[in-house]
Amino acid sequence: MTLLDRRSQLLAAALAALAGYVDVVGFLALGGFFVSFMSGNSTRIAAGVATEAAAAAIAGLLVLTFVAGVTTGSLLARMAGRWNQPAVLALVGLALALAAPLHQPGAVPGSFLLVAFAMGAENMVFQRNGEVRFGLTYMTGTLVKIGNRLADALSGGPRWAWVPWLLLWCALVAGGVAGALLWLNLGIVSLWIAAGLALLLAALSTFLVPAPPKVGS
């Protein structure tokens, strides 16, 4: 986060908000499973193996589709070159848009497998040389960064380096609140809103595409 320019930081915060929004929608729709927070699903797998095999299977399917989204998003980013961010975000938006009309109430995990796929792909928006620079759909590492940068500030280092990481965490929580309110009031329409936001961010991210290298440079 601290190495990004201001516009990229805002894009990252918007994507964290989208992840929080979608994860809460999924959590409420699926009765306690996650579509972006795979540590939570991994815990559900472990507990389910001992207590409830069906829950372990659902959590396992969500983890597998999340990983499939990461893989697909990474491959797409590599093929898209300098257009990697708009391409990956378009994939996220299309997956969310497909999930909404396929949703069947009571089907677990149903179309929310596509949502987990979308959230896996979203983490590939900020990658460099094939490596993820930071997570957008999970915040444990972000909280560690906040604490570490606060320690730096208290030790005479950069005073405000923790602020971009705090912004990322606050965005995810704020998005989660919005997701909960909209799911409770609008139901599956809240997924259409998420899809529209992802596609809007895909369009806006085209302004962040770096200029092509000059011939002979």
Coordinates of N, CA and C in Angstrom, one line a residue:
M1 N 0.8 -1.2 0.0 CA 0.0 0.0 0.0 C 0.8 1.3 0.0
T2 N 1.9 1.3 0.8 CA 2.7 2.5 0.9 C 3.5 2.8 -0.3
L3 N 3.7 1.8 -1.2 CA 4.4 2.1 -2.4 C 3.5 2.5 -3.6
L4 N 2.2 2.5 -3.4 CA 1.2 2.8 -4.4 C 1.0 4.4 -4.4
D5 N 0.7 4.9 -5.6 CA 0.3 6.3 -5.7 C -1.1 6.5 -5.1
R6 N -1.5 7.7 -4.9 CA -2.8 8.0 -4.3 C -4.0 7.3 -5.0
R7 N -4.0 7.4 -6.3 CA -5.2 6.8 -7.0 C -5.2 5.3 -6.9
S8 N -4.1 4.7 -6.9 CA -4.0 3.2 -6.7 C -4.4 2.8 -5.3
Q9 N -4.0 3.7 -4.3 CA -4.4 3.4 -2.9 C -6.0 3.5 -2.8
L10 N -6.6 4.5 -3.5 CA -8.0 4.6 -3.4 C -8.7 3.4 -4.1
L11 N -8.1 2.9 -5.2 CA -8.6 1.7 -5.9 C -8.6 0.5 -4.9
A12 N -7.4 0.4 -4.2 CA -7.3 -0.7 -3.3 C -8.3 -0.7 -2.2
A13 N -8.5 0.5 -1.7 CA -9.6 0.7 -0.6 C -10.9 0.4 -1.1
A14 N -11.3 0.8 -2.4 CA -12.6 0.5 -2.9 C -12.7 -1.1 -3.1
L15 N -11.7 -1.7 -3.5 CA -11.7 -3.2 -3.7 C -11.8 -3.9 -2.3
A16 N -11.2 -3.4 -1.3 CA -11.4 -3.9 0.0 C -12.8 -3.8 0.5
A17 N -13.4 -2.6 0.2 CA -14.8 -2.4 0.6 C -15.7 -3.4 -0.2
L18 N -15.4 -3.6 -1.5 CA -16.2 -4.6 -2.2 C -16.1 -6.0 -1.6
A19 N -14.9 -6.3 -1.2 CA -14.6 -7.6 -0.6 C -15.4 -7.8 0.7
G20 N -15.4 -6.7 1.5 CA -16.1 -6.8 2.8 C -17.6 -6.9 2.5
Y21 N -18.1 -6.1 1.6 CA -19.5 -6.1 1.2 C -19.9 -7.5 0.8
V22 N -19.2 -8.1 -0.1 CA -19.6 -9.4 -0.7 C -19.4 -10.5 0.4
D23 N -18.4 -10.4 1.2 CA -18.2 -11.4 2.2 C -19.4 -11.4 3.2
V24 N -19.8 -10.3 3.6 CA -21.0 -10.2 4.6 C -22.2 -10.7 3.9
V25 N -22.4 -10.4 2.6 CA -23.6 -10.9 1.9 C -23.5 -12.4 1.9
G26 N -22.4 -12.9 1.5 CA -22.2 -14.4 1.5 C -22.4 -15.0 2.8
F27 N -21.9 -14.4 3.9 CA -22.0 -14.9 5.2 C -23.4 -15.0 5.7
L28 N -24.2 -14.0 5.4 CA -25.6 -14.0 5.8 C -26.4 -15.0 4.9
A29 N -26.1 -15.0 3.6 CA -26.9 -15.9 2.7 C -26.6 -17.4 3.0
L30 N -25.3 -17.7 3.4 CA -24.9 -19.1 3.5 C -25.0 -19.6 5.0
G31 N -25.3 -18.7 5.9 CA -25.5 -19.1 7.3 C -24.2 -19.4 8.0
G32 N -23.2 -18.5 7.7 CA -21.9 -18.6 8.5 C -20.7 -19.1 7.7
F33 N -20.8 -19.2 6.4 CA -19.7 -19.5 5.5 C -19.2 -18.2 4.9
F34 N -18.0 -18.2 4.4 CA -17.3 -17.0 3.9 C -17.1 -17.2 2.4
V35 N -17.1 -16.1 1.6 CA -16.8 -16.1 0.2 C -15.5 -15.4 -0.1
S36 N -14.9 -14.7 0.9 CA -13.6 -14.1 0.6 C -12.6 -14.4 1.7
F37 N -13.1 -14.7 2.9 CA -12.2 -14.9 4.1 C -12.0 -16.4 4.2
M38 N -10.9 -16.9 3.5 CA -10.7 -18.4 3.5 C -10.1 -18.9 4.8
S39 N -9.5 -18.1 5.6 CA -9.1 -18.6 6.9 C -10.3 -19.1 7.7
G40 N -11.4 -18.3 7.6 CA -12.6 -18.7 8.3 C -13.1 -20.0 7.8
N41 N -13.1 -20.2 6.5 CA -13.6 -21.5 5.9 C -12.7 -22.6 6.2
S42 N -11.4 -22.3 6.3 CA -10.4 -23.4 6.7 C -10.7 -23.9 8.1
T43 N -11.1 -22.9 9.0 CA -11.5 -23.3 10.4 C -12.8 -24.1 10.3
R44 N -13.7 -23.7 9.5 CA -15.0 -24.5 9.4 C -14.7 -25.9 8.9
I45 N -13.7 -26.1 7.9 CA -13.3 -27.4 7.5 C -12.8 -28.2 8.6
A46 N -11.9 -27.7 9.4 CA -11.3 -28.4 10.5 C -12.4 -28.8 11.6
A47 N -13.2 -27.8 11.9 CA -14.3 -28.2 12.9 C -15.3 -29.1 12.3
G48 N -15.6 -29.0 11.0 CA -16.6 -29.9 10.4 C -16.1 -31.3 10.3
V49 N -14.8 -31.5 10.1 CA -14.3 -32.9 10.0 C -14.6 -33.6 11.3
A50 N -14.6 -32.9 12.4 CA -14.8 -33.6 13.7 C -16.3 -33.6 14.1
T51 N -17.1 -32.6 13.6 CA -18.5 -32.5 14.1 C -19.5 -32.5 13.0
E52 N -19.3 -32.0 11.8 CA -20.3 -31.9 10.8 C -19.7 -32.0 9.4
A53 N -19.8 -33.2 8.8 CA -19.1 -33.4 7.5 C -19.7 -32.5 6.4
A54 N -21.0 -32.3 6.4 CA -21.6 -31.4 5.4 C -21.0 -30.0 5.4
A55 N -20.8 -29.5 6.6 CA -20.3 -28.1 6.7 C -18.8 -28.1 6.2
A56 N -18.1 -29.1 6.5 CA -16.7 -29.2 6.0 C -16.7 -29.3 4.5
A57 N -17.6 -30.0 3.9 CA -17.7 -30.1 2.4 C -18.0 -28.7 1.8
I58 N -19.0 -28.0 2.4 CA -19.3 -26.7 1.9 C -18.2 -25.7 1.9
A59 N -17.5 -25.7 3.1 CA -16.4 -24.8 3.3 C -15.2 -25.2 2.3
G60 N -15.1 -26.5 2.1 CA -14.0 -27.0 1.2 C -14.3 -26.6 -0.3
L61 N -15.6 -26.6 -0.7 CA -15.9 -26.2 -2.0 C -15.6 -24.7 -2.2
L62 N -16.0 -23.9 -1.2 CA -15.7 -22.5 -1.3 C -14.2 -22.2 -1.4
V63 N -13.4 -22.9 -0.6 CA -11.9 -22.8 -0.7 C -11.4 -23.1 -2.1
L64 N -11.9 -24.2 -2.6 CA -11.5 -24.7 -3.9 C -11.8 -23.7 -5.0
T65 N -13.0 -23.1 -5.0 CA -13.4 -22.2 -6.0 C -12.7 -20.8 -5.8
F66 N -12.4 -20.5 -4.6 CA -11.6 -19.3 -4.4 C -10.2 -19.4 -5.0
V67 N -9.6 -20.6 -4.8 CA -8.2 -20.9 -5.4 C -8.3 -20.9 -6.9
A68 N -9.4 -21.4 -7.4 CA -9.6 -21.4 -8.9 C -9.7 -20.0 -9.4
G69 N -10.3 -19.1 -8.6 CA -10.4 -17.7 -9.0 C -9.0 -17.0 -9.0
V70 N -8.2 -17.3 -8.0 CA -6.9 -16.8 -7.9 C -6.1 -17.2 -9.1
T71 N -6.2 -18.5 -9.4 CA -5.4 -19.1 -10.6 C -5.8 -18.4 -11.9
T72 N -7.1 -18.3 -12.1 CA -7.7 -17.8 -13.3 C -7.3 -16.3 -13.4
G73 N -7.5 -15.6 -12.3 CA -7.1 -14.1 -12.3 C -5.7 -13.9 -12.6
S74 N -4.8 -14.8 -12.0 CA -3.4 -14.6 -12.2 C -3.0 -14.9 -13.7
L75 N -3.6 -15.9 -14.3 CA -3.3 -16.2 -15.7 C -3.8 -15.1 -16.6
L76 N -5.0 -14.6 -16.3 CA -5.5 -13.5 -17.1 C -4.7 -12.2 -17.0
A77 N -4.2 -11.9 -15.8 CA -3.4 -10.7 -15.6 C -2.1 -10.9 -16.4
R78 N -1.5 -12.0 -16.4 CA -0.3 -12.2 -17.2 C -0.5 -12.1 -18.7
M79 N -1.6 -12.6 -19.1 CA -1.9 -12.5 -20.6 C -2.3 -11.0 -21.0
A80 N -2.9 -10.3 -20.0 CA -3.4 -8.9 -20.3 C -2.3 -7.9 -20.3
G81 N -1.1 -8.2 -19.8 CA 0.0 -7.3 -19.8 C -0.3 -6.0 -19.0
R82 N -0.1 -4.9 -19.6 CA -0.3 -3.6 -18.8 C -1.8 -3.3 -18.6
W83 N -2.7 -4.1 -19.2 CA -4.1 -3.9 -19.0 C -4.6 -4.9 -17.9
N84 N -3.7 -5.4 -17.1 CA -4.0 -6.5 -16.2 C -5.1 -6.1 -15.2
Q85 N -5.1 -4.9 -14.7 CA -6.0 -4.5 -13.7 C -7.5 -4.4 -14.2
P86 N -7.7 -3.7 -15.4 CA -9.0 -3.7 -15.9 C -9.5 -5.1 -16.3
A87 N -8.6 -6.0 -16.8 CA -9.0 -7.3 -17.2 C -9.5 -8.1 -16.0
V88 N -8.7 -8.1 -15.0 CA -9.1 -8.9 -13.8 C -10.4 -8.4 -13.1
L89 N -10.5 -7.1 -13.1 CA -11.7 -6.5 -12.5 C -12.9 -6.8 -13.4
A90 N -12.8 -6.8 -14.7 CA -13.9 -7.2 -15.5 C -14.3 -8.7 -15.2
L91 N -13.3 -9.6 -15.0 CA -13.6 -10.9 -14.7 C -14.4 -11.0 -13.4
V92 N -13.9 -10.2 -12.4 CA -14.6 -10.2 -11.1 C -16.1 -9.7 -11.3
G93 N -16.3 -8.7 -12.0 CA -17.6 -8.2 -12.2 C -18.5 -9.1 -13.0
L94 N -18.0 -9.8 -14.0 CA -18.8 -10.8 -14.8 C -19.1 -12.0 -13.9
A95 N -18.2 -12.4 -13.1 CA -18.5 -13.6 -12.2 C -19.6 -13.2 -11.2
L96 N -19.6 -12.0 -10.6 CA -20.6 -11.6 -9.7 C -22.0 -11.4 -10.4
A97 N -21.9 -10.9 -11.6 CA -23.1 -10.7 -12.4 C -23.8 -12.0 -12.8
L98 N -23.0 -13.0 -13.0 CA -23.5 -14.3 -13.4 C -24.1 -15.0 -12.1
A99 N -23.5 -14.7 -11.0 CA -23.9 -15.4 -9.7 C -25.3 -14.9 -9.3
A100 N -25.6 -13.6 -9.6 CA -26.9 -13.1 -9.1 C -28.1 -13.8 -9.7
P101 N -28.2 -13.9 -11.0 CA -29.4 -14.6 -11.6 C -29.4 -16.1 -11.4
L102 N -28.3 -16.7 -11.1 CA -28.3 -18.1 -10.8 C -28.6 -18.5 -9.4
H103 N -28.8 -17.5 -8.5 CA -29.0 -17.8 -7.1 C -30.4 -18.4 -6.9
Q104 N -30.3 -19.5 -6.1 CA -31.5 -20.2 -5.7 C -31.6 -20.2 -4.2
P105 N -32.6 -19.6 -3.6 CA -32.7 -19.5 -2.1 C -32.7 -20.9 -1.5
G106 N -31.9 -21.1 -0.5 CA -31.7 -22.4 0.1 C -30.7 -23.3 -0.5
A107 N -30.1 -23.0 -1.6 CA -29.1 -23.8 -2.3 C -27.7 -23.3 -1.6
V108 N -27.1 -24.3 -1.0 CA -25.8 -24.0 -0.3 C -24.7 -24.9 -0.8
P109 N -23.6 -24.3 -1.3 CA -23.3 -22.9 -1.5 C -23.9 -22.3 -2.8
G110 N -24.4 -23.1 -3.7 CA -25.1 -22.6 -4.9 C -24.2 -21.7 -5.7
S111 N -24.9 -20.6 -6.1 CA -24.2 -19.6 -7.0 C -23.1 -18.8 -6.2
F112 N -23.1 -19.0 -4.9 CA -22.0 -18.3 -4.2 C -20.7 -18.9 -4.4
L113 N -20.6 -20.0 -5.0 CA -19.3 -20.5 -5.5 C -18.7 -19.6 -6.5
L114 N -19.5 -19.0 -7.4 CA -19.0 -18.0 -8.3 C -18.6 -16.7 -7.6
V115 N -19.2 -16.4 -6.5 CA -18.8 -15.2 -5.8 C -17.4 -15.5 -5.1
A116 N -17.2 -16.7 -4.6 CA -15.9 -17.0 -4.0 C -14.9 -17.0 -5.1
F117 N -15.2 -17.5 -6.3 CA -14.3 -17.4 -7.5 C -13.9 -16.0 -7.8
A118 N -14.9 -15.1 -7.8 CA -14.7 -13.6 -8.0 C -13.7 -13.0 -7.0
M119 N -13.9 -13.4 -5.7 CA -13.1 -12.8 -4.7 C -11.7 -13.4 -4.8
G120 N -11.5 -14.6 -5.2 CA -10.1 -15.1 -5.4 C -9.4 -14.3 -6.5
A121 N -10.2 -14.1 -7.6 CA -9.6 -13.3 -8.7 C -9.3 -11.9 -8.3
E122 N -10.1 -11.3 -7.5 CA -9.9 -9.9 -7.1 C -8.5 -9.7 -6.5
N123 N -8.0 -10.7 -5.8 CA -6.7 -10.6 -5.1 C -5.5 -10.4 -6.1
M124 N -5.8 -10.7 -7.4 CA -4.8 -10.6 -8.4 C -4.7 -9.2 -9.1
V125 N -5.5 -8.2 -8.6 CA -5.5 -6.9 -9.2 C -4.2 -6.2 -8.9
F126 N -3.6 -6.4 -7.8 CA -2.3 -5.8 -7.4 C -1.3 -6.9 -7.3
Q127 N -0.7 -7.3 -8.4 CA 0.4 -8.2 -8.4 C 1.6 -7.7 -9.2
R128 N 2.7 -8.2 -8.9 CA 3.9 -7.7 -9.6 C 4.8 -8.9 -9.8
N129 N 5.2 -9.1 -11.0 CA 6.0 -10.3 -11.4 C 5.4 -11.6 -10.9
G130 N 4.1 -11.7 -11.1 CA 3.4 -12.9 -10.7 C 3.2 -13.1 -9.2
E131 N 3.6 -12.1 -8.4 CA 3.4 -12.3 -6.9 C 2.4 -11.3 -6.4
V132 N 1.6 -11.7 -5.5 CA 0.6 -10.9 -4.8 C 1.3 -9.9 -4.0
R133 N 1.0 -8.6 -4.1 CA 1.6 -7.5 -3.4 C 1.0 -7.4 -2.0
F134 N -0.3 -7.5 -1.9 CA -1.0 -7.6 -0.6 C -2.4 -8.1 -0.8
G135 N -3.0 -8.6 0.2 CA -4.3 -9.2 0.1 C -5.4 -8.1 0.1
L136 N -6.5 -8.3 -0.7 CA -7.6 -7.4 -0.7 C -8.8 -7.9 0.0
T137 N -8.9 -9.2 0.2 CA -10.1 -9.8 0.7 C -9.9 -10.4 2.1
Y138 N -8.7 -10.3 2.7 CA -8.4 -10.8 4.0 C -7.5 -9.7 4.7
M139 N -7.7 -9.6 6.0 CA -7.2 -8.4 6.7 C -6.2 -8.8 7.8
T140 N -5.9 -10.0 8.1 CA -5.0 -10.4 9.1 C -3.6 -9.8 8.9
G141 N -3.1 -9.9 7.6 CA -1.8 -9.3 7.3 C -1.8 -7.8 7.3
T142 N -3.0 -7.2 7.0 CA -3.1 -5.8 7.1 C -3.0 -5.3 8.5
L143 N -3.6 -6.0 9.4 CA -3.6 -5.6 10.8 C -2.1 -5.8 11.4
V144 N -1.5 -6.8 10.9 CA 0.0 -6.9 11.3 C 0.8 -5.8 10.8
K145 N 0.5 -5.3 9.5 CA 1.2 -4.2 9.0 C 0.9 -2.9 9.8
I146 N -0.3 -2.7 10.2 CA -0.7 -1.6 11.0 C 0.2 -1.6 12.3
G147 N 0.2 -2.7 13.0 CA 1.0 -2.8 14.2 C 2.4 -2.6 14.0
N148 N 3.0 -3.2 12.9 CA 4.4 -3.0 12.7 C 4.8 -1.6 12.3
R149 N 3.9 -0.9 11.5 CA 4.2 0.4 11.1 C 4.0 1.4 12.3
L150 N 3.1 1.1 13.2 CA 3.0 1.9 14.5 C 4.3 1.7 15.3
A151 N 4.8 0.5 15.4 CA 6.1 0.3 16.1 C 7.2 1.1 15.4
D152 N 7.2 1.2 14.1 CA 8.2 2.0 13.4 C 8.1 3.5 13.8
A153 N 6.8 3.9 13.8 CA 6.6 5.4 14.1 C 7.0 5.7 15.5
L154 N 6.7 4.8 16.4 CA 7.1 5.0 17.8 C 8.6 4.9 18.1
S155 N 9.3 4.3 17.1 CA 10.8 4.1 17.2 C 11.5 5.1 16.4
G156 N 10.8 6.2 15.9 CA 11.5 7.2 15.1 C 11.5 7.0 13.6
G157 N 10.7 6.0 13.1 CA 10.6 5.8 11.7 C 9.5 6.7 11.1
P158 N 9.1 6.4 9.9 CA 8.0 7.2 9.3 C 6.8 7.3 10.2
R159 N 6.3 8.5 10.3 CA 5.2 8.7 11.3 C 3.8 8.2 10.9
W160 N 3.6 8.2 9.6 CA 2.2 8.0 9.1 C 2.2 6.8 8.1
A161 N 3.2 5.9 8.1 CA 3.2 4.8 7.2 C 2.1 3.7 7.5
W162 N 1.5 3.8 8.7 CA 0.4 2.9 9.1 C -0.9 3.3 8.5
V163 N -1.1 4.5 8.1 CA -2.4 5.1 7.7 C -3.0 4.4 6.5
P164 N -2.2 4.1 5.4 CA -2.8 3.5 4.3 C -3.3 2.1 4.6
W165 N -2.6 1.4 5.5 CA -3.1 0.0 5.9 C -4.4 0.1 6.7
L166 N -4.4 1.2 7.6 CA -5.7 1.4 8.3 C -6.8 1.7 7.4
L167 N -6.6 2.5 6.4 CA -7.6 2.8 5.4 C -8.1 1.5 4.7
L168 N -7.2 0.6 4.4 CA -7.7 -0.7 3.8 C -8.6 -1.5 4.7
W169 N -8.2 -1.5 6.0 CA -9.0 -2.3 7.0 C -10.4 -1.6 7.2
C170 N -10.4 -0.3 7.3 CA -11.6 0.5 7.5 C -12.6 0.3 6.3
A171 N -12.0 0.3 5.1 CA -12.8 0.1 3.9 C -13.5 -1.2 3.9
L172 N -12.8 -2.3 4.3 CA -13.4 -3.6 4.3 C -14.5 -3.6 5.3
V173 N -14.3 -3.1 6.5 CA -15.4 -3.1 7.5 C -16.6 -2.3 7.1
A174 N -16.3 -1.1 6.5 CA -17.4 -0.2 6.0 C -18.2 -0.9 4.9
G175 N -17.5 -1.6 4.0 CA -18.2 -2.4 2.9 C -19.0 -3.5 3.5
G176 N -18.5 -4.1 4.6 CA -19.3 -5.2 5.2 C -20.6 -4.7 5.8
V177 N -20.5 -3.5 6.5 CA -21.7 -2.9 7.0 C -22.8 -2.7 5.9
A178 N -22.3 -2.1 4.8 CA -23.2 -1.8 3.7 C -23.8 -3.1 3.1
G179 N -22.9 -4.1 3.0 CA -23.4 -5.4 2.5 C -24.5 -6.0 3.4
A180 N -24.3 -5.9 4.7 CA -25.3 -6.5 5.6 C -26.6 -5.7 5.5
L181 N -26.6 -4.4 5.4 CA -27.8 -3.6 5.3 C -28.5 -3.9 4.0
L182 N -27.8 -3.9 2.9 CA -28.4 -4.1 1.6 C -29.0 -5.5 1.5
W183 N -28.2 -6.5 2.0 CA -28.8 -7.9 1.9 C -30.1 -8.1 2.7
L184 N -30.1 -7.5 3.9 CA -31.3 -7.6 4.7 C -32.5 -6.9 4.1
N185 N -32.2 -5.8 3.3 CA -33.3 -5.1 2.7 C -33.6 -5.4 1.2
L186 N -32.6 -5.8 0.5 CA -32.8 -6.1 -0.9 C -32.6 -7.5 -1.4
G187 N -32.0 -8.3 -0.5 CA -31.8 -9.7 -0.9 C -30.7 -9.8 -2.0
I188 N -31.0 -10.7 -3.0 CA -30.0 -11.0 -4.0 C -29.7 -9.8 -4.9
V189 N -30.6 -8.8 -4.9 CA -30.3 -7.5 -5.6 C -28.9 -7.0 -5.2
S190 N -28.6 -7.2 -3.9 CA -27.3 -6.7 -3.4 C -26.1 -7.2 -4.2
L191 N -26.3 -8.4 -4.7 CA -25.2 -9.0 -5.6 C -25.1 -8.2 -6.9
W192 N -26.2 -7.8 -7.5 CA -26.2 -7.0 -8.7 C -25.4 -5.7 -8.4
I193 N -25.6 -5.1 -7.3 CA -24.9 -3.9 -6.9 C -23.4 -4.2 -6.9
A194 N -23.0 -5.3 -6.3 CA -21.6 -5.6 -6.2 C -21.0 -5.8 -7.6
A195 N -21.8 -6.5 -8.5 CA -21.3 -6.7 -9.8 C -21.1 -5.3 -10.5
G196 N -22.1 -4.4 -10.4 CA -22.0 -3.1 -11.0 C -20.8 -2.3 -10.5
L197 N -20.6 -2.4 -9.2 CA -19.4 -1.7 -8.6 C -18.1 -2.3 -9.2
A198 N -18.0 -3.6 -9.3 CA -16.8 -4.2 -9.8 C -16.5 -3.8 -11.3
L199 N -17.6 -3.7 -12.1 CA -17.4 -3.3 -13.5 C -17.1 -1.8 -13.6
L200 N -17.7 -1.0 -12.7 CA -17.3 0.4 -12.6 C -15.9 0.6 -12.3
L201 N -15.4 -0.2 -11.3 CA -14.0 -0.1 -11.0 C -13.1 -0.6 -12.1
A202 N -13.6 -1.6 -12.8 CA -12.8 -2.0 -14.0 C -12.6 -0.9 -15.0
A203 N -13.7 -0.1 -15.2 CA -13.7 1.0 -16.2 C -12.7 2.1 -15.6
L204 N -12.9 2.4 -14.4 CA -12.0 3.5 -13.8 C -10.5 3.1 -13.8
S205 N -10.3 1.8 -13.6 CA -8.9 1.3 -13.5 C -8.1 1.5 -14.9
T206 N -8.9 1.7 -15.9 CA -8.2 2.0 -17.2 C -7.4 3.3 -17.2
F207 N -7.8 4.2 -16.3 CA -7.0 5.4 -16.2 C -5.7 5.2 -15.4
L208 N -5.5 4.0 -14.8 CA -4.3 3.7 -14.1 C -3.3 2.9 -15.0
V209 N -3.8 2.5 -16.2 CA -2.9 1.7 -17.1 C -1.7 2.5 -17.5
P210 N -0.5 1.9 -17.3 CA 0.7 2.7 -17.6 C 0.9 2.9 -19.1
A211 N 1.5 3.9 -19.5 CA 1.7 4.2 -21.0 C 2.6 3.1 -21.5
P212 N 2.4 2.7 -22.8 CA 3.3 1.7 -23.4 C 4.7 2.2 -23.5
P213 N 5.7 1.3 -23.4 CA 7.1 1.8 -23.5 C 7.4 2.4 -24.9
K214 N 8.2 3.4 -24.9 CA 8.5 4.0 -26.2 C 9.4 3.1 -27.0
V215 N 9.2 3.1 -28.3 CA 10.0 2.3 -29.3 C 11.4 2.7 -29.1
G216 N 12.3 1.7 -28.9 CA 13.7 2.0 -28.9 C 14.2 2.3 -27.5
S217 N 13.2 2.4 -26.5 CA 13.7 2.7 -25.1 C 14.0 1.5 -24.4

